[in-house]
Amino acid sequence: MSDKQVVQSKAGMPKTYDPSEIEGRIFDTWYAGGYFSRDAGGYANPDLDPYTIVIPPPNVTGTLHMGHALNDTIQDTLIRKARMQGHPTRWIVGTDHAGIATQNKVEQKLAKEGKTRFDVGREGFIDECWKWRDEYGSTIIEQLKGMGCSCDYDNEQFTMADGYAKAIRRVFCDWYKSGLVYRGNRIINWCPRCTTALADDEVEHEDEAGHLWHIRYPLVEPVDGLEYIIVATTRPETMLGDTGVAVHPDDDRYKDLVGKMVVLPLVNKEIPVFADDYVDPSFGTGCVKVTPAHDPNDFEMGERHNLEKINIFTEDAHVNSNGGKYEGLERYEAREAVIADLEELGLLDHIEDHDHAVGHCYRCHSVIEPWLSDQWFVSMKPLAIPAIEAVRDGRVTFSPKRWENVYFQWMENIRDWCISRQLWWGHRIPVFYCDECGWMDALEEDVDTCPVCGAKVRQDEDVLDTWFSSQLWPFATFGWPDEGFEHREDFYPTQVLSTARDIIFLWVARMIMSSMHFCDGDVPFTDVIIHPTVLDKIGRRMSKSLGNGIDPLDLIKDYGADGMRFGLLLQVTGTQDMKFDEKKLEGSRNFATKIWNAARFVLGNLEGYVPGGPEALTDADKWILSRLAGLAKRLDEQKDGYDFAGSAHALYEFFWNELCDWYLEFSKGRLREEDTRLATQRNLIFVIDQALRMLHPMMPFITEEIWQKLPLQDKGPSIMVAQWPSFASLERFVDDEAERSVELVRQVIASVRSVRSRYQIGNKVGLEVMVKADEDACASLEAQRDLIAKMANVEHLTIAPSAEKPKASSAMITDDLEIFVVLEGLVDFEAERTRLSKERDKLLKEKEKLDRKLSNEGFLAKAAPEVIAKSREDLESAESSIARIENQISELG
RNA sequence: GGGCGAUUGGCGCAGCGGUAGCGCAGAUGCCUUACACGCAUAAGGUCGGGGGUUCAAAUCCCUCAUCGCCCACCA
C-alpha cells in the first residue's frame, strides 16, 4: 500500500506491469493512427520494397487455438519489424469459408433443433452458414486484435466474398477450357457421413488391427481335382460387387485356372479368373477378389480386363439393391452377415489377424469408402512442374529447409485432384448443362437458357473443394482478376508465408502452383516458414477430444499478450514440435515486469533532465552502448534465418543481464552526482529507447506504453513507426576496450559478493578490499572505483600492481586479478585452503589438457593458427592462475 | 515399405568441429528505496548405446535402441 504511494510520486507507474489495463487502449490508438495500412499512416517510405504477408485464413468455424497464436505472433513480429524499417507493409487478414467444417457445424446446429439441411433447403441452409460466419468471423478478428496483430483490418478478406468468387470462376473456367479441369468417373474417397467426395490428402490413414478372411470361391468345373480357390480379403462384404478373381501371370499354382470361371458365393454368379501383374503371389493366397467399384486397384484391373463395375453401396454406406438379400444393411452389419453366411456354407476357410491402414475423413473421422462416382478433377502434373522448379532453384525457400524434401516428394508423385464436393456450403461449380441438346460449358457469368437451343439450363449441383479457393489466396486477396491487380508489384509476390506443417500439401503447394500459373510464373511468396506444432505439455496434439487445448485469450488474460507472444517465440527453434506448458510463460511475464520496472526507475530519476544524445563519459557508458550495438548486430544477422528463439534470447539477456543487472545498478550512484547525472540520464534514455524498438515486434504493447512515456526529442506518434535500430546505425558504439574494462569491474564485484556469501556477511557491512593486477587493469579499475565501492559495498578499496594480501583475508583469483577481502577474525583458514586447492586442481586439469594438446604435433601442424594461439593463451592464463593460487595457499600456512 | 524429427544437468530447451549454456525447479543468504513476477551466491551434465572420420566430435558419417511425426494402392 505504501509502495503505491511511492510509485505515484515517481512516474505514475504501478510496480507490477498490468497488461489488461493497457493493451486495449494502445491497440485503439494504433488503429486510429492508420499504422496497419500500407502507408503506415504516412510513415512508410514508398521508395523501399514492399513487404507483404497473407495470413493463413483461419476457418470461420472456430476460434483461434495455440497454433494460430504462435503463427500469428510470428507474422506480426516480421511485419512490425519491416514496418519500422520503413517498408510499405501489408498484412492481409481474413477467414476461410471452410466448406465441410462449416457445413458440419451448421448441420449440428440444425440437428439440435431437430432439423436436417434438407428441411431448410439449399438456400435456407446457405443463409444459416452465413449467419454462422458472421458470428464466428468476428470472434477471430477480435482474437487477432487481442494478440496485437497489426493486420490490415480495413481490408478484411473472405473466401466466399463476391470478389473472391470472381477469381474462383476465372480460374475454373480457364482450367476447364485448357483441359486442366475435367470430369471423370473414377474411384474417389467418399465420406459416407459427410456424403461427399474428398481429395486424397484429405484422407487420414491409420493402422488398425483387422483380419484377413480367407474365402473359398468354388470353380464352375474342377481343375485337376481342385474344386475351389481361396481368396484373401480384409473387406469380405465387398464380395457382393466382385466381378473377377486375379492371380499373377507367373504363378504356377494357378496357371491352369486362368480363363476358368468361379461361382461367386452368396451372389451365385459366375465370374472369371484372370491374370494381372498387380497381384503379389506372396501375399495371402495369391488370389485376389476384384471389386472394381470399391477399390482403386481393382478399378484399374477392371479397366484392363473389361470387368463390370458393380456399385453395392448407397451414399451413406448401406448395401444397395445390387446386394440382393443384404440390401439395406449398414456396411459393417453387411460384413457380419456375409461372414456368417459363408461360414454356414462352409466357404470360410479361415481367418488371420491382419493390421492394415484404414482411411478416415479428416473432418469427421468416419471410415472412408472408396466409391465410384462422377467427379471433377484437376490435372496436376503440368501445374506441378514449374512449382517444383521454383523451389529447386531457390525462388521459394522453406525454413527449416528440410521441409523442401517433403514438398518435393509429394509434388513429384502428385496425382490428380478431386475438386468437387457434394456439399451446399461453398463455391458452386460454374458448369451449366442443357438437358435438351446436351450442351455444357463452364461460364464466368450465370446463364438461364441454353445458348444453342434456348432451353432452360441447370447448373452443376456440386461445390468446389475449400482448398480450391484458398489456393488463390495470395493473389485473389489483392483483387485479381480485376484491374487493381495491375498494381501487383506493390504487394505481389508476398515475402513470407508462415504456416503449420500439416497444410504443406493441402495449401502451400497448391498456392505455389496456381499462383504461378495465373501470375505470369511469378511465385506467390519467397519464404515459407514452417513453424513447430504446438503440443500439450506431455507431447500430445491438442484436440477437442482430449480436452487439452488452450485458449490464447486465457493466456493473454493471465500473462498479457506480450508475455504470451514472447513466451511462444522463445520456443520457436528449428524443431518440429513444441511442448507447451503454460508455466513457460511466467518467465516472459516476469520479463515484461522487469522492463517495466527498469523504465520506472529511469523515469523516476529525471530531475533536471535535458534531452540530448548519448554521452559516453565512462567505460560503463561505453560498455552499455557497445553491448547495445552488439544486440543490434545479433538481430540483424539472423534476419534471414528466422531464428525467433535466438533473437528473443538476445533481447532478454540484454535487458535483464546487462542493462538491468549492471548498467542500471552502475547508474544509481551516478544519478546522485551533479556532474554525472545528465549524461547518465541521457544514456539511459537512449539505450532504453533503442532497445525498446528492437523488442517492439515481439512485445508490442509494453514497448509502446513505456516508449510513450520517454522524454524523447522529435519522436513520432508511435513506436510502431519509429525507425528500426540497425547495426549500421549503432556501429560507432562498438568498443572492445570498454567491454574488457567493465568485465574487470564485474570480476571484482562478483568476487567480493562471493566472499560475502561464503562468510555470511550482510550487504550492509562495508568491507576492505585490495585488488592486485597489472598496470592497465589497475588504471581501468581505478577509473571505476566508485562503481565497485557502491555495488560491492567496499569501504576501503586499494588497487595496485604491488598490492599484498593481508593475513586475515580471503583471496579470489581470476584470469586477470587477485582480489583480497579483509576479514578480521573471520577467516576460516582451513576452509580457505580447501577452496583454493579445489580451484587449483580444476585449473591443473585444464592445464594438463592444454599441455597435451600443445605437444600434439598433429594439432600444431593442422589446427588453425588462431586456434593454436588461443590454446597458448589459455595455457598461459591457467599457469598464471595456478601459480597465484599456490602462492595464496602457501601464505595460508 | 520408405522418409523425417527427437534423445544434452530433476523438468523444458539452446549449442551443431575447438575444453558444455539458458529458463524453471531445488539449496543458501537477502524486503540492498526499479522490480520478491525481485537481488545475490553456490551446487548440479563422461551431451541415448556402439563403431568410424579428424590433430580435435555433444557437434560430421555408419549402426542400434527408444519416442514421435509424415508419406505409401499389397488385397
Coordinates of C-alpha atoms in Angstrom, one line a residue, chain A residues 322-690:
Chain A
N322 CA -27.3 -54.8 -56.1
G323 CA -26.6 -56.5 -52.8
G324 CA -29.6 -58.8 -53.0
K325 CA -30.8 -60.0 -49.7
Y326 CA -28.2 -57.8 -47.9
E327 CA -29.8 -54.6 -49.2
G328 CA -30.3 -52.1 -46.5
L329 CA -27.7 -53.3 -44.2
E330 CA -25.0 -50.9 -43.0
R331 CA -21.6 -51.8 -44.3
Y332 CA -20.4 -53.4 -41.0
E333 CA -23.6 -55.2 -40.5
A334 CA -23.3 -56.5 -44.0
R335 CA -19.8 -57.7 -43.2
E336 CA -21.1 -59.7 -40.2
A337 CA -23.9 -61.2 -42.3
V338 CA -21.7 -62.1 -45.2
I339 CA -19.2 -63.9 -42.9
A340 CA -22.0 -65.7 -41.0
D341 CA -23.5 -66.9 -44.3
L342 CA -20.1 -68.0 -45.7
E343 CA -19.4 -69.9 -42.5
E344 CA -22.7 -71.7 -42.8
L345 CA -21.9 -72.7 -46.3
G346 CA -18.5 -73.9 -45.3
L347 CA -16.9 -71.4 -47.6
L348 CA -15.0 -69.5 -44.9
D349 CA -11.6 -71.3 -45.0
H350 CA -10.0 -69.5 -42.1
I351 CA -9.3 -66.0 -40.6
E352 CA -6.0 -64.4 -39.9
D353 CA -5.2 -61.3 -37.9
H354 CA -4.0 -58.6 -40.1
D355 CA -3.1 -54.9 -39.4
H356 CA -3.8 -52.5 -42.2
A357 CA -4.2 -48.8 -42.9
V358 CA -7.7 -47.5 -42.9
G359 CA -8.6 -44.1 -44.3
H360 CA -10.6 -41.7 -42.3
C361 CA -12.3 -38.4 -43.1
Y362 CA -10.1 -35.5 -41.9
R363 CA -13.2 -33.7 -40.8
C364 CA -15.5 -36.2 -39.1
H365 CA -13.1 -39.2 -38.8
S366 CA -15.6 -41.6 -40.4
V367 CA -14.0 -44.5 -42.3
I368 CA -13.7 -43.6 -45.9
E369 CA -15.3 -45.6 -48.6
P370 CA -13.6 -45.9 -52.0
W371 CA -16.5 -45.2 -54.2
L372 CA -17.0 -45.0 -57.9
S373 CA -18.6 -41.7 -59.0
D374 CA -18.6 -38.8 -61.4
Q375 CA -16.4 -36.0 -60.1
W376 CA -14.4 -33.0 -61.3
F377 CA -10.7 -33.2 -61.2
V378 CA -7.7 -31.0 -61.8
S379 CA -4.8 -32.5 -63.8
M380 CA -1.9 -31.6 -61.5
K381 CA 1.3 -32.7 -63.2
P382 CA 1.5 -29.7 -65.7
L383 CA 1.0 -27.3 -62.7
A384 CA 3.5 -29.1 -60.6
I385 CA 6.5 -28.9 -62.9
P386 CA 7.1 -25.1 -62.6
A387 CA 6.2 -25.2 -58.9
I388 CA 8.9 -27.8 -58.3
E389 CA 11.4 -25.8 -60.3
A390 CA 10.7 -22.7 -58.2
V391 CA 11.7 -24.4 -55.0
R392 CA 14.5 -26.3 -56.7
D393 CA 16.2 -23.1 -57.9
G394 CA 15.5 -21.1 -54.7
R395 CA 12.9 -18.7 -55.8
V396 CA 10.9 -20.1 -52.9
T397 CA 12.8 -21.3 -49.9
F398 CA 11.4 -23.2 -46.9
S399 CA 12.6 -22.7 -43.4
P400 CA 13.6 -25.0 -41.9
K401 CA 15.0 -26.2 -45.2
R402 CA 14.2 -29.9 -44.6
W403 CA 10.6 -29.3 -45.5
E404 CA 11.6 -28.8 -49.0
N405 CA 12.2 -32.5 -49.3
V406 CA 8.7 -33.2 -48.0
Y407 CA 7.4 -30.8 -50.7
F408 CA 9.4 -32.4 -53.5
Q409 CA 8.4 -35.9 -52.5
W410 CA 4.7 -35.0 -52.7
M411 CA 5.0 -32.9 -55.8
E412 CA 6.9 -35.4 -57.8
N413 CA 4.3 -38.1 -57.1
I414 CA 1.4 -35.8 -57.4
R415 CA -1.9 -37.2 -58.5
D416 CA -5.0 -35.6 -60.0
W417 CA -7.0 -33.6 -57.5
C418 CA -10.7 -34.3 -57.0
I419 CA -12.2 -30.9 -56.5
S420 CA -16.0 -31.5 -56.5
R421 CA -17.7 -31.8 -53.2
Q422 CA -21.3 -32.9 -52.6
L423 CA -22.0 -30.1 -50.2
W424 CA -24.0 -26.9 -50.2
W425 CA -21.7 -24.5 -48.5
G426 CA -19.1 -23.5 -51.0
H427 CA -18.5 -22.1 -54.4
R428 CA -20.8 -23.9 -56.8
I429 CA -19.2 -25.4 -59.8
P430 CA -19.8 -22.9 -62.6
V431 CA -20.7 -25.5 -65.2
F432 CA -24.1 -25.4 -66.9
Y433 CA -25.9 -28.2 -68.7
C434 CA -28.7 -28.3 -71.2
D435 CA -30.6 -31.5 -70.9
E436 CA -32.4 -30.7 -74.2
C437 CA -29.5 -30.6 -76.6
G438 CA -26.6 -31.8 -74.5
W439 CA -24.7 -28.5 -74.4
M440 CA -22.5 -27.9 -71.4
D441 CA -19.9 -25.3 -70.6
A442 CA -18.0 -23.6 -67.7
L443 CA -19.0 -19.9 -67.5
E444 CA -17.9 -16.9 -65.6
E445 CA -21.4 -15.5 -65.6
D446 CA -24.6 -17.4 -64.8
V447 CA -26.9 -18.3 -67.7
D448 CA -30.5 -19.4 -67.6
T449 CA -31.0 -20.6 -71.1
C450 CA -29.0 -22.7 -73.4
P451 CA -27.1 -20.6 -75.9
V452 CA -27.6 -23.4 -78.5
C453 CA -31.2 -24.4 -78.2
G454 CA -32.7 -21.9 -75.9
A455 CA -34.0 -24.4 -73.4
K456 CA -33.6 -23.9 -69.7
V457 CA -30.2 -25.0 -68.3
R458 CA -29.2 -26.3 -65.0
Q459 CA -26.0 -25.6 -63.0
D460 CA -23.9 -28.4 -61.6
E461 CA -25.1 -29.2 -58.1
D462 CA -21.7 -29.7 -56.6
V463 CA -19.4 -27.1 -54.9
L464 CA -15.7 -26.8 -55.1
D465 CA -13.2 -28.1 -52.5
T466 CA -12.4 -25.4 -50.0
W467 CA -8.7 -25.7 -50.9
F468 CA -9.6 -24.8 -54.4
S469 CA -10.5 -21.4 -53.2
S470 CA -7.8 -21.0 -50.6
Q471 CA -5.1 -21.8 -53.1
L472 CA -5.9 -18.4 -54.8
W473 CA -5.4 -16.5 -51.5
P474 CA -2.1 -14.8 -52.4
F475 CA -3.5 -13.1 -55.5
A476 CA -7.3 -13.2 -55.2
T477 CA -7.0 -11.2 -52.0
F478 CA -5.3 -8.4 -54.0
G479 CA -8.2 -8.1 -56.4
W480 CA -7.2 -10.5 -59.2
P481 CA -8.6 -10.8 -61.8
D482 CA -9.8 -7.2 -61.6
E483 CA -8.0 -4.1 -62.8
G484 CA -6.5 -3.3 -59.4
F485 CA -4.2 -6.3 -59.8
E486 CA -2.3 -4.3 -62.3
H487 CA -0.5 -2.7 -59.3
R488 CA 0.5 -6.0 -58.2
E489 CA 4.2 -5.0 -57.9
D490 CA 3.0 -3.2 -54.7
F491 CA 2.2 -6.5 -53.0
Y492 CA 2.9 -9.5 -55.2
P493 CA 4.8 -11.6 -54.6
T494 CA 4.5 -11.6 -50.9
Q495 CA 7.5 -12.1 -48.7
V496 CA 6.7 -14.6 -46.1
L497 CA 4.2 -17.4 -45.8
S498 CA 4.2 -18.8 -42.3
T499 CA 2.2 -21.9 -41.5
A500 CA 1.9 -25.3 -39.9
R501 CA 3.4 -28.3 -41.5
D502 CA 0.1 -30.2 -41.9
I503 CA -1.0 -28.0 -44.7
I504 CA 2.1 -28.0 -46.8
F505 CA 0.3 -30.2 -49.4
L506 CA -3.3 -29.1 -48.9
W507 CA -2.5 -25.4 -49.1
V508 CA 1.1 -24.3 -49.6
A509 CA 1.9 -26.4 -52.6
R510 CA -1.3 -25.6 -54.3
M511 CA -0.8 -21.9 -53.8
I512 CA 2.5 -22.1 -55.4
M513 CA 1.1 -24.0 -58.4
S514 CA -2.0 -21.9 -59.0
S515 CA -0.3 -18.6 -58.3
M516 CA 2.5 -19.2 -60.7
H517 CA 0.0 -20.4 -63.3
F518 CA -2.1 -17.2 -63.1
C519 CA 0.6 -14.6 -62.3
D520 CA 3.0 -15.0 -65.2
G521 CA 5.0 -17.6 -63.5
D522 CA 5.8 -15.4 -60.5
V523 CA 5.9 -17.2 -57.2
P524 CA 3.4 -16.1 -54.6
F525 CA 5.9 -15.8 -51.8
T526 CA 9.6 -16.1 -51.4
D527 CA 10.0 -17.5 -47.9
V528 CA 7.9 -20.3 -46.4
I529 CA 8.2 -20.6 -42.6
I530 CA 7.0 -23.9 -41.2
H531 CA 6.7 -23.3 -37.5
P532 CA 6.7 -26.0 -34.8
T533 CA 3.4 -27.8 -33.9
V534 CA 2.2 -26.8 -30.5
L535 CA 1.7 -29.9 -28.4
D536 CA 0.5 -30.1 -24.8
K537 CA 3.0 -30.3 -22.0
I538 CA 3.3 -34.1 -22.3
G539 CA 3.7 -34.1 -26.0
R540 CA 0.2 -34.9 -27.3
R541 CA -1.5 -33.0 -30.0
M542 CA -4.0 -30.5 -28.7
S543 CA -7.5 -31.6 -29.5
K544 CA -11.1 -31.2 -28.5
S545 CA -11.5 -34.8 -27.7
L546 CA -8.5 -34.8 -25.3
G547 CA -9.7 -31.5 -23.9
N548 CA -6.1 -30.4 -23.6
G549 CA -6.4 -27.3 -25.8
I550 CA -5.6 -23.9 -24.5
D551 CA -7.4 -20.7 -25.5
P552 CA -4.9 -18.0 -26.3
L553 CA -7.2 -15.4 -24.8
D554 CA -7.0 -17.1 -21.4
L555 CA -3.2 -16.9 -21.6
I556 CA -3.4 -13.3 -22.6
K557 CA -5.5 -12.7 -19.5
D558 CA -3.0 -14.3 -17.2
Y559 CA 0.3 -13.4 -18.8
G560 CA -0.5 -10.5 -21.1
A561 CA -0.4 -10.6 -24.9
D562 CA 3.3 -9.6 -24.8
G563 CA 4.0 -12.4 -22.3
M564 CA 2.3 -15.0 -24.4
R565 CA 3.9 -13.8 -27.6
F566 CA 7.4 -13.7 -26.2
G567 CA 7.0 -17.0 -24.4
L568 CA 6.0 -18.6 -27.6
L569 CA 8.7 -17.0 -29.7
L570 CA 11.3 -18.2 -27.2
Q571 CA 10.4 -21.7 -28.2
V572 CA 10.5 -21.3 -31.9
T573 CA 13.7 -23.2 -32.6
G574 CA 14.2 -25.4 -35.6
T575 CA 12.4 -28.4 -34.1
Q576 CA 9.2 -29.8 -35.4
D577 CA 7.3 -29.9 -32.2
M578 CA 6.9 -27.6 -29.2
K579 CA 5.7 -29.0 -25.9
F580 CA 3.8 -26.2 -24.4
D581 CA 3.3 -25.7 -20.8
E582 CA 1.5 -22.6 -19.6
K583 CA 4.1 -22.3 -16.9
K584 CA 6.7 -21.4 -19.5
L585 CA 5.0 -18.1 -20.0
E586 CA 5.8 -17.0 -16.4
G587 CA 9.3 -16.1 -17.4
S588 CA 8.1 -13.9 -20.2
R589 CA 5.5 -12.2 -18.0
N590 CA 8.3 -11.6 -15.4
F591 CA 10.4 -10.2 -18.2
A592 CA 7.7 -7.7 -19.1
T593 CA 7.6 -6.6 -15.5
K594 CA 11.3 -6.4 -15.3
I595 CA 11.4 -4.0 -18.3
W596 CA 8.5 -2.1 -16.8
N597 CA 10.4 -1.6 -13.6
A598 CA 13.6 -0.6 -15.4
A599 CA 11.6 2.1 -17.1
R600 CA 10.0 3.1 -13.8
F601 CA 13.5 3.6 -12.4
V602 CA 14.7 5.7 -15.2
L603 CA 11.5 7.8 -15.4
G604 CA 11.7 8.3 -11.7
N605 CA 15.1 9.8 -11.9
L606 CA 14.6 12.5 -14.4
E607 CA 15.1 15.5 -12.2
G608 CA 17.0 18.1 -14.2
Y609 CA 16.9 16.1 -17.4
V610 CA 17.5 18.0 -20.6
P611 CA 17.1 15.9 -23.8
G612 CA 20.2 15.1 -25.7
G613 CA 22.1 12.3 -27.3
P614 CA 24.1 9.6 -25.5
E615 CA 27.3 10.8 -23.8
A616 CA 29.9 8.1 -23.3
L617 CA 31.7 9.6 -20.3
T618 CA 32.9 6.5 -18.6
D619 CA 33.8 2.9 -19.5
A620 CA 30.4 1.9 -18.1
D621 CA 28.6 4.2 -20.6
K622 CA 30.8 3.0 -23.4
W623 CA 30.2 -0.6 -22.4
I624 CA 26.4 -0.5 -22.4
L625 CA 26.4 1.3 -25.7
S626 CA 28.7 -1.2 -27.1
R627 CA 26.5 -4.0 -25.9
L628 CA 23.5 -2.3 -27.4
A629 CA 25.3 -2.3 -30.8
G630 CA 26.1 -6.0 -30.2
L631 CA 22.4 -6.7 -29.8
A632 CA 21.5 -4.8 -33.0
K633 CA 24.2 -6.9 -34.7
R634 CA 22.8 -10.1 -33.4
L635 CA 19.3 -9.2 -34.6
D636 CA 20.5 -8.0 -38.0
E637 CA 22.5 -11.1 -38.6
Q638 CA 19.7 -13.5 -38.1
K639 CA 17.3 -11.7 -40.3
D640 CA 17.3 -14.4 -42.9
G641 CA 17.4 -17.4 -40.6
Y642 CA 14.1 -16.7 -38.8
D643 CA 15.7 -17.7 -35.5
F644 CA 13.0 -16.3 -33.3
A645 CA 14.2 -18.1 -30.2
G646 CA 17.7 -16.7 -30.7
S647 CA 16.5 -13.2 -31.1
A648 CA 14.2 -13.4 -28.2
H649 CA 17.1 -14.7 -26.0
A650 CA 19.4 -12.0 -27.1
L651 CA 16.8 -9.3 -26.2
Y652 CA 16.1 -11.0 -22.9
E653 CA 19.8 -11.1 -22.0
F654 CA 20.4 -7.6 -22.9
F655 CA 17.6 -6.1 -21.0
W656 CA 17.9 -8.3 -17.9
N657 CA 21.5 -9.3 -17.5
E658 CA 23.2 -6.3 -19.0
L659 CA 21.0 -3.3 -18.8
C660 CA 19.2 -4.1 -15.5
D661 CA 21.7 -6.2 -13.6
W662 CA 24.6 -3.9 -14.4
Y663 CA 24.1 -0.6 -16.1
L664 CA 21.1 0.4 -14.0
E665 CA 23.0 -0.5 -10.9
F666 CA 26.0 1.4 -12.0
S667 CA 23.9 4.4 -12.7
K668 CA 22.3 4.6 -9.3
G669 CA 25.2 6.4 -7.7
R670 CA 26.0 8.4 -10.7
L671 CA 22.5 9.8 -10.9
R672 CA 23.1 11.4 -7.5
E673 CA 26.2 13.2 -8.6
E674 CA 25.6 16.6 -10.2
D675 CA 28.4 16.2 -12.7
T676 CA 27.4 12.8 -14.0
R677 CA 23.6 12.9 -13.7
L678 CA 22.7 14.4 -17.0
A679 CA 24.9 12.1 -19.1
T680 CA 23.7 9.1 -17.2
Q681 CA 20.1 10.1 -17.8
R682 CA 20.7 10.6 -21.5
N683 CA 22.5 7.3 -21.8
L684 CA 19.7 5.5 -20.0
I685 CA 17.0 7.1 -22.1
F686 CA 18.9 6.5 -25.3
V687 CA 19.6 2.8 -24.6
I688 CA 16.1 2.1 -23.4
D689 CA 14.6 3.8 -26.4
Q690 CA 16.7 1.8 -28.8

